[in-house]
Amino acid sequence: QVQLVESGGGLVQAGGSLSLSCAASGRTFSTYVMAWFRQAPGKEREFVAAISWSGGSTYYADSVKGRFTISRDNAKNTVNLQMNSLRPEDTAVYYCAAGRTYLRVGVREYDYWGQGTQVTVSS
């Protein structure tokens, strides 16, 4: 069982930066692939980025590639999402998720979810 709690959301102007953090409970954090998803109003939840168990490999949606960076610290049971050059279309609730298989982008591929944190980018 893994419990996930996101933090770090907020309001930022276009072109600005935000850093999201996700704290995980449990002693098996390093056995999970971690990912970030987001959901804008009226839209389906979509994949943003994922990181492998050790943190050695990362994978991004095309829409955020080159602007967002996912990282993890297995000693601290945390996963982070650094978001730069933010755009109004990045506005969404951002969710942290834990799963067992790398390179999966589907919502159903992940077993545990946080409650989400709001990111709003003004133009």
CSV table of C-alpha atoms in Angstrom, one decimal:
chain,number,residue,atom,x,y,z
A,1,GLN,CA,0.0,0.0,0.0
A,2,VAL,CA,1.3,3.4,-0.9
A,3,GLN,CA,-0.2,6.8,0.0
A,4,LEU,CA,0.7,9.8,-2.0
A,5,VAL,CA,0.4,13.5,-1.1
A,6,GLU,CA,1.2,16.2,-3.6
A,7,SER,CA,2.2,19.8,-2.9
A,8,GLY,CA,3.6,22.9,-4.6
A,9,GLY,CA,0.8,23.9,-6.9
A,10,GLY,CA,-0.3,27.5,-7.3
A,11,LEU,CA,-0.8,30.4,-9.7
A,12,VAL,CA,1.9,31.5,-12.0
A,13,GLN,CA,2.2,33.8,-15.0
A,14,ALA,CA,2.9,32.3,-18.5
A,15,GLY,CA,6.6,31.7,-18.9
A,16,GLY,CA,7.1,31.2,-15.2
A,17,SER,CA,8.1,28.1,-13.2
A,18,LEU,CA,6.7,25.9,-10.5
A,19,SER,CA,7.9,22.8,-8.7
A,20,LEU,CA,5.6,20.1,-7.6
A,21,SER,CA,6.5,17.5,-5.0
A,22,CYS,CA,4.9,14.2,-4.1
A,23,ALA,CA,5.6,12.5,-0.7
A,24,ALA,CA,5.0,8.8,-0.5
A,25,SER,CA,4.4,6.6,2.5
A,26,GLY,CA,5.6,3.0,2.9
A,27,ARG,CA,8.9,1.2,2.7
A,28,THR,CA,8.4,0.0,-0.9
A,29,PHE,CA,8.6,3.3,-2.7
A,30,SER,CA,11.7,2.3,-4.7
A,31,THR,CA,9.8,-0.7,-6.2
A,32,TYR,CA,7.3,1.6,-7.9
A,33,VAL,CA,7.5,3.5,-11.2
A,34,MET,CA,6.3,7.0,-10.4
A,35,ALA,CA,4.5,9.3,-12.7
A,36,TRP,CA,2.7,12.6,-13.0
A,37,PHE,CA,-0.7,13.1,-14.7
A,38,ARG,CA,-2.9,16.1,-15.1
A,39,GLN,CA,-6.5,16.8,-15.7
A,40,ALA,CA,-7.9,20.1,-17.1
A,41,PRO,CA,-11.6,21.0,-16.6
A,42,GLY,CA,-13.8,19.0,-19.0
A,43,LYS,CA,-10.9,16.9,-20.2
A,44,GLU,CA,-9.7,13.4,-19.5
A,45,ARG,CA,-6.7,12.8,-17.2
A,46,GLU,CA,-3.5,12.7,-19.3
A,47,PHE,CA,0.0,11.4,-18.8
A,48,VAL,CA,2.7,14.0,-18.2
A,49,ALA,CA,5.9,12.2,-17.2
A,50,ALA,CA,7.2,9.0,-15.6
A,51,ILE,CA,10.4,7.9,-13.9
A,52,SER,CA,11.8,4.4,-13.5
A,53,TRP,CA,12.4,2.7,-10.2
A,54,SER,CA,16.0,3.9,-9.7
A,55,GLY,CA,15.4,7.2,-11.4
A,56,GLY,CA,17.8,6.4,-14.2
A,57,SER,CA,15.2,6.7,-16.9
A,58,THR,CA,12.5,9.2,-17.6
A,59,TYR,CA,9.7,9.6,-20.2
A,60,TYR,CA,7.7,12.6,-21.1
A,61,ALA,CA,4.6,13.5,-23.0
A,62,ASP,CA,5.4,15.5,-26.2
A,63,SER,CA,3.5,18.5,-24.9
A,64,VAL,CA,5.9,19.0,-21.9
A,65,LYS,CA,9.2,17.6,-23.3
A,66,GLY,CA,12.0,20.1,-22.8
A,67,ARG,CA,10.1,22.1,-20.3
A,68,PHE,CA,9.3,19.7,-17.5
A,69,THR,CA,11.7,17.5,-15.5
A,70,ILE,CA,10.7,14.6,-13.3
A,71,SER,CA,13.0,13.4,-10.6
A,72,ARG,CA,12.9,11.1,-7.5
A,73,ASP,CA,14.7,10.6,-4.2
A,74,ASN,CA,14.2,7.1,-3.0
A,75,ALA,CA,15.9,7.9,0.3
A,76,LYS,CA,13.3,10.5,1.0
A,77,ASN,CA,10.3,8.8,-0.7
A,78,THR,CA,9.7,11.8,-2.9
A,79,VAL,CA,9.1,12.5,-6.6
A,80,ASN,CA,9.3,16.0,-8.0
A,81,LEU,CA,8.1,17.7,-11.2
A,82,GLN,CA,10.0,20.9,-12.1
A,83,MET,CA,7.9,22.9,-14.6
A,84,ASN,CA,9.5,25.7,-16.6
A,85,SER,CA,8.2,27.9,-19.4
A,86,LEU,CA,4.7,27.3,-18.3
A,87,ARG,CA,1.8,28.0,-20.7
A,88,PRO,CA,-1.9,28.6,-20.0
A,89,GLU,CA,-2.6,25.2,-21.5
A,90,ASP,CA,-0.6,23.7,-18.7
A,91,THR,CA,-3.4,24.7,-16.3
A,92,ALA,CA,-4.8,21.6,-14.6
A,93,VAL,CA,-4.9,19.5,-11.5
A,94,TYR,CA,-1.7,17.6,-11.3
A,95,TYR,CA,-1.7,14.1,-9.8
A,96,CYS,CA,1.1,11.9,-8.6
A,97,ALA,CA,0.8,8.2,-9.3
A,98,ALA,CA,2.6,4.9,-8.6
A,99,GLY,CA,2.6,1.8,-10.7
A,100,ARG,CA,4.6,-1.3,-11.4
A,101,THR,CA,5.5,-1.1,-15.1
A,102,TYR,CA,7.6,1.5,-16.8
A,103,LEU,CA,6.7,3.3,-20.0
A,104,ARG,CA,3.0,3.1,-19.3
A,105,VAL,CA,0.9,6.2,-20.0
A,106,GLY,CA,-2.6,5.0,-19.3
A,107,VAL,CA,-4.5,5.9,-16.2
A,108,ARG,CA,-5.4,2.3,-15.6
A,109,GLU,CA,-1.8,1.2,-15.5
A,110,TYR,CA,-1.2,3.0,-12.1
A,111,ASP,CA,-2.3,1.6,-8.8
A,112,TYR,CA,-2.1,4.5,-6.4
A,113,TRP,CA,-3.0,8.1,-6.8
A,114,GLY,CA,-2.6,11.3,-4.8
A,115,GLN,CA,-5.4,13.8,-4.3
A,116,GLY,CA,-4.0,16.3,-6.8
A,117,THR,CA,-2.7,19.9,-6.6
A,118,GLN,CA,-4.0,22.8,-8.7
A,119,VAL,CA,-1.7,24.5,-11.2
A,120,THR,CA,-3.0,27.7,-12.8
A,121,VAL,CA,-1.0,29.5,-15.5
A,122,SER,CA,-2.3,33.0,-16.4
A,123,SER,CA,-1.7,34.6,-19.8
